PDB file of C-alpha atoms in Angstrom:
ATOM      1  CA  GLU A  18      98.995 103.861  79.869  1.00 88.00           C
ATOM      2  CA  VAL A  19     100.659 103.266  83.297  1.00 90.00           C
ATOM      3  CA  GLN A  20     103.952 101.804  82.873  1.00 96.00           C
ATOM      4  CA  LEU A  21     107.399 101.254  84.462  1.00 98.00           C
ATOM      5  CA  VAL A  22     110.055 100.268  82.250  1.00 98.00           C
ATOM      6  CA  GLU A  23     113.535  98.789  83.488  1.00 98.00           C
ATOM      7  CA  SER A  24     116.752  98.871  81.768  1.00 97.00           C
ATOM      8  CA  GLY A  25     120.455  98.306  82.293  1.00 97.00           C
ATOM      9  CA  GLY A  26     120.800  94.686  83.027  1.00 97.00           C
ATOM     10  CA  GLY A  27     123.151  92.366  81.622  1.00 97.00           C
ATOM     11  CA  LEU A  28     126.310  90.302  82.595  1.00 98.00           C
ATOM     12  CA  ALA A  29     128.803  91.417  85.053  1.00 98.00           C
ATOM     13  CA  GLN A  30     131.771  90.066  86.785  1.00 98.00           C
ATOM     14  CA  PRO A  31     132.015  89.114  90.418  1.00 98.00           C
ATOM     15  CA  GLY A  32     132.902  92.521  91.937  1.00 98.00           C
ATOM     16  CA  GLY A  33     131.886  94.378  88.912  1.00 98.00           C
ATOM     17  CA  SER A  34     129.173  97.246  88.774  1.00 98.00           C
ATOM     18  CA  LEU A  35     126.045  97.642  86.798  1.00 98.00           C
ATOM     19  CA  ARG A  36     123.302 100.717  87.000  1.00 98.00           C
ATOM     20  CA  LEU A  37     119.612  99.913  86.734  1.00 98.00           C
ATOM     21  CA  SER A  38     117.142 102.341  85.471  1.00 98.00           C
ATOM     22  CA  CYS A  39     113.527 102.451  85.841  1.00 98.00           C
ATOM     23  CA  THR A  40     111.490 105.283  83.636  1.00 98.00           C
ATOM     24  CA  ALA A  41     107.848 105.815  84.698  1.00 97.00           C
ATOM     25  CA  SER A  42     105.045 107.037  82.388  1.00 95.00           C
ATOM     26  CA  GLY A  43     101.129 107.300  82.970  1.00 93.00           C
ATOM     27  CA  ILE A  44     101.786 108.164  86.795  1.00 89.00           C
ATOM     28  CA  THR A  45     102.406 111.082  89.000  1.00 92.00           C
ATOM     29  CA  PHE A  46     105.993 109.905  89.526  1.00 95.00           C
ATOM     30  CA  THR A  47     106.940 112.541  92.120  1.00 94.00           C
ATOM     31  CA  THR A  48     104.133 111.332  94.636  1.00 92.00           C
ATOM     32  CA  TYR A  49     105.132 107.810  94.639  1.00 96.00           C
ATOM     33  CA  SER A  50     107.615 106.021  96.974  1.00 97.00           C
ATOM     34  CA  MET A  51     109.349 103.371  94.851  1.00 98.00           C
ATOM     35  CA  SER A  52     111.204 100.195  95.350  1.00 98.00           C
ATOM     36  CA  TRP A  53     113.644  97.746  93.779  1.00 98.00           C
ATOM     37  CA  VAL A  54     112.639  93.814  94.027  1.00 98.00           C
ATOM     38  CA  ARG A  55     114.474  91.067  92.648  1.00 98.00           C
ATOM     39  CA  GLN A  56     113.958  87.318  92.071  1.00 98.00           C
ATOM     40  CA  ALA A  57     116.594  84.740  91.374  1.00 98.00           C
ATOM     41  CA  PRO A  58     116.025  82.174  88.703  1.00 97.00           C
ATOM     42  CA  GLY A  59     113.250  79.795  90.075  1.00 96.00           C
ATOM     43  CA  LYS A  60     113.092  81.420  93.410  1.00 98.00           C
ATOM     44  CA  GLY A  61     110.754  83.902  95.281  1.00 98.00           C
ATOM     45  CA  LEU A  62     110.630  87.525  95.503  1.00 98.00           C
ATOM     46  CA  GLU A  63     113.144  89.357  97.561  1.00 98.00           C
ATOM     47  CA  TRP A  64     112.903  93.280  98.307  1.00 98.00           C
ATOM     48  CA  VAL A  65     116.194  95.138  97.739  1.00 98.00           C
ATOM     49  CA  SER A  66     115.594  98.855  98.371  1.00 98.00           C
ATOM     50  CA  TYR A  67     113.119 101.547  98.924  1.00 98.00           C
ATOM     51  CA  ILE A  68     112.789 105.216  98.337  1.00 98.00           C
ATOM     52  CA  THR A  69     110.341 107.865  99.184  1.00 97.00           C
ATOM     53  CA  SER A  70     109.100 110.299  96.739  1.00 96.00           C
ATOM     54  CA  GLY A  71     111.395 113.094  97.891  1.00 95.00           C
ATOM     55  CA  SER A  72     114.370 110.864  98.391  1.00 96.00           C
ATOM     56  CA  SER A  73     114.410 111.735 102.037  1.00 97.00           C
ATOM     57  CA  THR A  74     113.844 108.252 103.330  1.00 97.00           C
ATOM     58  CA  ILE A  75     115.982 105.219 101.929  1.00 98.00           C
ATOM     59  CA  PHE A  76     116.181 101.678 103.197  1.00 97.00           C
ATOM     60  CA  TYR A  77     118.242  98.571 101.954  1.00 98.00           C
ATOM     61  CA  ALA A  78     118.032  94.844 102.610  1.00 97.00           C
ATOM     62  CA  ASP A  79     120.860  93.654 104.639  1.00 97.00           C
ATOM     63  CA  SER A  80     122.026  91.603 101.549  1.00 97.00           C
ATOM     64  CA  VAL A  81     122.887  94.688  99.633  1.00 98.00           C
ATOM     65  CA  LYS A  82     123.730  97.350 102.371  1.00 98.00           C
ATOM     66  CA  GLY A  83     126.787  99.172 101.425  1.00 98.00           C
ATOM     67  CA  ARG A  84     127.032  97.653  97.944  1.00 98.00           C
ATOM     68  CA  PHE A  85     123.907  98.961  96.317  1.00 98.00           C
ATOM     69  CA  THR A  86     122.536 102.591  95.978  1.00 98.00           C
ATOM     70  CA  ILE A  87     118.951 103.702  95.250  1.00 98.00           C
ATOM     71  CA  SER A  88     118.366 107.217  93.744  1.00 98.00           C
ATOM     72  CA  ARG A  89     115.856 109.046  91.896  1.00 98.00           C
ATOM     73  CA  ASP A  90     115.288 111.961  89.271  1.00 98.00           C
ATOM     74  CA  ASN A  91     111.839 113.104  89.636  1.00 97.00           C
ATOM     75  CA  ALA A  92     112.166 115.694  86.480  1.00 96.00           C
ATOM     76  CA  LYS A  93     113.186 112.458  84.369  1.00 97.00           C
ATOM     77  CA  LYS A  94     110.416 110.166  86.120  1.00 97.00           C
ATOM     78  CA  SER A  95     113.529 107.869  86.637  1.00 98.00           C
ATOM     79  CA  LEU A  96     114.523 105.550  89.468  1.00 98.00           C
ATOM     80  CA  TYR A  97     117.957 104.142  89.463  1.00 98.00           C
ATOM     81  CA  LEU A  98     119.734 101.319  91.222  1.00 98.00           C
ATOM     82  CA  GLN A  99     123.538 101.533  91.329  1.00 98.00           C
ATOM     83  CA  MET A 100     125.089  97.947  92.045  1.00 98.00           C
ATOM     84  CA  ASN A 101     128.876  97.858  93.063  1.00 98.00           C
ATOM     85  CA  SER A 102     130.871  95.032  94.468  1.00 98.00           C
ATOM     86  CA  LEU A 103     128.463  92.391  92.567  1.00 98.00           C
ATOM     87  CA  ARG A 104     128.449  88.849  93.778  1.00 98.00           C
ATOM     88  CA  VAL A 105     127.211  85.651  92.139  1.00 98.00           C
ATOM     89  CA  GLU A 106     124.114  85.655  94.486  1.00 98.00           C
ATOM     90  CA  ASP A 107     123.024  88.951  93.076  1.00 98.00           C
ATOM     91  CA  THR A 108     122.021  87.221  90.018  1.00 98.00           C
ATOM     92  CA  ALA A 109     118.152  87.766  89.443  1.00 98.00           C
ATOM     93  CA  VAL A 110     115.448  89.650  87.616  1.00 98.00           C
ATOM     94  CA  TYR A 111     115.304  93.199  88.947  1.00 98.00           C
ATOM     95  CA  TYR A 112     111.870  94.543  88.968  1.00 98.00           C
ATOM     96  CA  CYS A 113     110.939  98.252  89.958  1.00 98.00           C
ATOM     97  CA  ALA A 114     107.539  98.668  91.735  1.00 98.00           C
ATOM     98  CA  SER A 115     105.745 101.538  93.147  1.00 97.00           C
ATOM     99  CA  TRP A 116     104.557 101.929  96.548  1.00 96.00           C
ATOM    100  CA  PRO A 117     101.615 104.698  96.772  1.00 92.00           C
ATOM    101  CA  LEU A 118     101.178 105.318 100.305  1.00 89.00           C
ATOM    102  CA  SER A 119      97.431 105.448 100.026  1.00 90.00           C
ATOM    103  CA  LEU A 120      97.763 101.356  99.528  1.00 92.00           C
ATOM    104  CA  HIS A 121     100.927 100.406 101.327  1.00 94.00           C
ATOM    105  CA  ALA A 122     101.582  97.872  98.665  1.00 97.00           C
ATOM    106  CA  PHE A 123     103.503  97.503  95.456  1.00 97.00           C
ATOM    107  CA  ASP A 124     100.713  98.253  92.795  1.00 96.00           C
ATOM    108  CA  ILE A 125     102.563  98.756  89.810  1.00 97.00           C
ATOM    109  CA  TRP A 126     105.738  96.649  88.443  1.00 98.00           C
ATOM    110  CA  GLY A 127     107.865  96.840  85.665  1.00 98.00           C
ATOM    111  CA  GLN A 128     108.654  93.948  83.543  1.00 97.00           C
ATOM    112  CA  GLY A 129     111.830  93.450  85.076  1.00 98.00           C
ATOM    113  CA  THR A 130     115.600  93.506  83.690  1.00 98.00           C
ATOM    114  CA  MET A 131     117.691  90.504  84.023  1.00 98.00           C
ATOM    115  CA  VAL A 132     121.277  90.870  85.852  1.00 98.00           C
ATOM    116  CA  THR A 133     123.644  88.028  85.685  1.00 98.00           C
ATOM    117  CA  VAL A 134     126.801  87.878  87.874  1.00 98.00           C
ATOM    118  CA  SER A 135     129.290  85.376  86.306  1.00 97.00           C
ATOM    119  CA  SER A 136     133.029  84.876  85.521  1.00 95.00           C
TER     120      SER A 136
ATOM    121  CA  GLU B  22     113.019  91.259 110.582  1.00 88.00           C
ATOM    122  CA  ILE B  23     109.787  89.752 110.210  1.00 94.00           C
ATOM    123  CA  VAL B  24     109.636  86.492 108.505  1.00 96.00           C
ATOM    124  CA  LEU B  25     106.563  85.318 106.741  1.00 98.00           C
ATOM    125  CA  THR B  26     105.930  81.776 106.254  1.00 98.00           C
ATOM    126  CA  GLN B  27     103.134  80.678 103.556  1.00 98.00           C
ATOM    127  CA  SER B  28     101.588  77.100 103.506  1.00 96.00           C
ATOM    128  CA  PRO B  29     100.833  74.829 101.841  1.00 97.00           C
ATOM    129  CA  GLY B  30     103.997  75.302  99.518  1.00 97.00           C
ATOM    130  CA  THR B  31     101.757  73.611  96.794  1.00 98.00           C
ATOM    131  CA  LEU B  32      98.041  73.532  96.277  1.00 97.00           C
ATOM    132  CA  SER B  33      96.667  71.169  93.832  1.00 97.00           C
ATOM    133  CA  LEU B  34      93.045  71.793  92.990  1.00 97.00           C
ATOM    134  CA  SER B  35      90.571  71.618  90.092  1.00 97.00           C
ATOM    135  CA  PRO B  36      88.920  74.816  88.447  1.00 97.00           C
ATOM    136  CA  GLY B  37      85.817  75.560  90.342  1.00 97.00           C
ATOM    137  CA  GLU B  38      87.249  74.574  93.720  1.00 97.00           C
ATOM    138  CA  ARG B  39      88.063  76.885  96.425  1.00 98.00           C
ATOM    139  CA  ALA B  40      91.513  77.501  97.653  1.00 98.00           C
ATOM    140  CA  THR B  41      92.733  78.799 100.933  1.00 98.00           C
ATOM    141  CA  LEU B  42      96.176  80.164 101.152  1.00 98.00           C
ATOM    142  CA  SER B  43      97.616  80.693 104.584  1.00 98.00           C
ATOM    143  CA  CYS B  44     100.481  83.354 105.645  1.00 98.00           C
ATOM    144  CA  ARG B  45     101.984  83.393 109.011  1.00 98.00           C
ATOM    145  CA  ALA B  46     104.228  86.077 110.391  1.00 97.00           C
ATOM    146  CA  SER B  47     107.077  85.561 113.007  1.00 96.00           C
ATOM    147  CA  GLN B  48     105.791  88.716 114.915  1.00 95.00           C
ATOM    148  CA  SER B  49     102.600  90.787 114.747  1.00 96.00           C
ATOM    149  CA  VAL B  50     102.197  92.607 111.417  1.00 95.00           C
ATOM    150  CA  SER B  51      99.904  95.651 110.893  1.00 92.00           C
ATOM    151  CA  SER B  52      96.984  94.560 108.758  1.00 90.00           C
ATOM    152  CA  SER B  53      97.580  97.962 106.720  1.00 92.00           C
ATOM    153  CA  TYR B  54     100.851  96.663 105.575  1.00 96.00           C
ATOM    154  CA  LEU B  55      99.972  93.045 104.568  1.00 97.00           C
ATOM    155  CA  ALA B  56      99.481  92.535 100.932  1.00 98.00           C
ATOM    156  CA  TRP B  57      99.092  89.607  98.479  1.00 98.00           C
ATOM    157  CA  TYR B  58     100.402  89.208  95.073  1.00 98.00           C
ATOM    158  CA  GLN B  59     100.071  86.813  92.018  1.00 98.00           C
ATOM    159  CA  GLN B  60     102.696  85.741  89.717  1.00 98.00           C
ATOM    160  CA  LYS B  61     102.568  83.753  86.380  1.00 98.00           C
ATOM    161  CA  PRO B  62     105.647  82.266  84.775  1.00 96.00           C
ATOM    162  CA  GLY B  63     107.602  84.831  83.093  1.00 96.00           C
ATOM    163  CA  GLN B  64     105.395  87.700  84.260  1.00 97.00           C
ATOM    164  CA  ALA B  65     105.962  90.294  86.842  1.00 98.00           C
ATOM    165  CA  PRO B  66     103.933  89.966  89.958  1.00 98.00           C
ATOM    166  CA  ARG B  67     100.584  91.654  90.196  1.00 98.00           C
ATOM    167  CA  LEU B  68      98.807  93.204  93.335  1.00 98.00           C
ATOM    168  CA  LEU B  69      95.744  91.289  94.311  1.00 98.00           C
ATOM    169  CA  ILE B  70      95.165  92.382  97.861  1.00 98.00           C
ATOM    170  CA  TYR B  71      96.319  95.241  99.976  1.00 98.00           C
ATOM    171  CA  GLY B  72      95.571  96.122 103.689  1.00 96.00           C
ATOM    172  CA  ALA B  73      95.010  92.475 104.294  1.00 97.00           C
ATOM    173  CA  SER B  74      91.327  92.605 103.023  1.00 97.00           C
ATOM    174  CA  SER B  75      91.029  95.289 100.189  1.00 97.00           C
ATOM    175  CA  ARG B  76      90.928  94.098  96.532  1.00 98.00           C
ATOM    176  CA  ALA B  77      93.282  96.118  94.175  1.00 97.00           C
ATOM    177  CA  THR B  78      91.816  97.847  91.208  1.00 95.00           C
ATOM    178  CA  GLY B  79      90.397  95.271  88.785  1.00 96.00           C
ATOM    179  CA  ILE B  80      90.808  92.461  90.748  1.00 98.00           C
ATOM    180  CA  PRO B  81      87.589  89.880  90.658  1.00 98.00           C
ATOM    181  CA  ASP B  82      85.680  89.304  93.950  1.00 97.00           C
ATOM    182  CA  ARG B  83      86.307  85.706  93.936  1.00 98.00           C
ATOM    183  CA  PHE B  84      89.560  86.830  95.544  1.00 98.00           C
ATOM    184  CA  SER B  85      89.344  87.795  99.193  1.00 98.00           C
ATOM    185  CA  GLY B  86      91.695  88.402 102.154  1.00 98.00           C
ATOM    186  CA  SER B  87      91.225  88.141 105.829  1.00 97.00           C
ATOM    187  CA  GLY B  88      93.186  88.042 108.824  1.00 97.00           C
ATOM    188  CA  SER B  89      95.165  90.127 111.594  1.00 96.00           C
ATOM    189  CA  GLY B  90      98.303  90.015 113.824  1.00 96.00           C
ATOM    190  CA  THR B  91     100.375  87.048 112.778  1.00 97.00           C
ATOM    191  CA  ASP B  92      97.827  84.961 110.669  1.00 98.00           C
ATOM    192  CA  PHE B  93      96.477  86.132 107.290  1.00 98.00           C
ATOM    193  CA  THR B  94      94.562  84.029 104.497  1.00 98.00           C
ATOM    194  CA  LEU B  95      94.102  84.518 100.784  1.00 98.00           C
ATOM    195  CA  THR B  96      90.894  82.756  99.569  1.00 98.00           C
ATOM    196  CA  ILE B  97      89.960  82.096  95.941  1.00 98.00           C
ATOM    197  CA  SER B  98      86.189  81.224  96.198  1.00 97.00           C
ATOM    198  CA  ARG B  99      86.218  79.462  92.882  1.00 97.00           C
ATOM    199  CA  LEU B 100      89.293  78.794  90.931  1.00 98.00           C
ATOM    200  CA  GLU B 101      89.247  79.821  87.279  1.00 97.00           C
ATOM    201  CA  PRO B 102      91.952  78.560  84.706  1.00 96.00           C
ATOM    202  CA  GLU B 103      93.781  81.876  84.944  1.00 97.00           C
ATOM    203  CA  ASP B 104      94.041  81.699  88.651  1.00 98.00           C
ATOM    204  CA  PHE B 105      96.692  78.747  88.784  1.00 97.00           C
ATOM    205  CA  ALA B 106      99.691  80.795  89.742  1.00 98.00           C
ATOM    206  CA  VAL B 107     102.154  81.423  92.415  1.00 98.00           C
ATOM    207  CA  TYR B 108     100.951  83.629  95.302  1.00 98.00           C
ATOM    208  CA  TYR B 109     103.066  85.634  97.810  1.00 98.00           C
ATOM    209  CA  CYS B 110     102.176  87.536 100.815  1.00 98.00           C
ATOM    210  CA  GLN B 111     104.225  90.635 101.744  1.00 98.00           C
ATOM    211  CA  GLN B 112     104.653  92.819 104.813  1.00 97.00           C
ATOM    212  CA  TYR B 113     106.237  96.150 105.512  1.00 95.00           C
ATOM    213  CA  GLY B 114     107.472  97.011 109.031  1.00 89.00           C
ATOM    214  CA  SER B 115     110.587  98.356 110.980  1.00 85.00           C
ATOM    215  CA  SER B 116     112.109  99.845 107.642  1.00 92.00           C
ATOM    216  CA  SER B 117     112.026  96.647 106.027  1.00 94.00           C
ATOM    217  CA  PHE B 118     109.766  94.766 103.396  1.00 97.00           C
ATOM    218  CA  THR B 119     109.459  90.881 103.306  1.00 97.00           C
ATOM    219  CA  PHE B 120     107.971  88.137 101.148  1.00 98.00           C
ATOM    220  CA  GLY B 121     106.798  84.853 102.023  1.00 98.00           C
ATOM    221  CA  PRO B 122     108.104  82.023 100.152  1.00 98.00           C
ATOM    222  CA  GLY B 123     105.089  81.668  97.887  1.00 98.00           C
ATOM    223  CA  THR B 124     102.498  79.136  97.339  1.00 98.00           C
ATOM    224  CA  LYS B 125     101.735  77.542  94.085  1.00 98.00           C
ATOM    225  CA  VAL B 126      98.318  76.704  93.072  1.00 98.00           C
ATOM    226  CA  ASP B 127      98.447  74.209  90.343  1.00 96.00           C
ATOM    227  CA  ILE B 128      95.896  72.026  88.390  1.00 93.00           C
ATOM    228  CA  LYS B 129      95.107  68.609  90.038  1.00 91.00           C
TER     229      LYS B 129
END
């Protein structure tokens, strides 16, 4: 079964840090570019970050640039998002999603992990 | 950054009716990089259409996409009960990805 499973969400204080993980199964992870997409409560989807299969190209949304770091470990079929200097407005469900170059779209999504930033 | 605008914000229709959703971009978007997603409450988004007009695997043929440049359309030919959801368009360009604000299709 093709699956992406996120973990690592939880409660953090403003200015704090969290590290999200996304583990893939049922796909050839090493051939996929990946992204993080978030959704604040009751709001729409917001793209956060993107990384190519070999980590050679990385993009960030302006809202997280300089605070968040995306990375991956292909041997572990895992994607990560290190989130530092967290703000209240980072509160959201964070999804990992695969971006196959054959489709140029986010074709597989995880179930999401909730991040709450509050004092 | 390319901004996507979706209209209408909410579409109230009955099962069996045709739904036409619009996505307009602030500047020209490559059709190869325009996609549509469906999201139901409490669920992750699901890819419906990629490349502006190609259906993703397992998507029924009542869903179709069209358009080019700055104007794109998602059409649901005959609404089924499971189609009532929020629909997002999304584009990639200039090292950035953006989503539209979504169109909610609800039951009239």
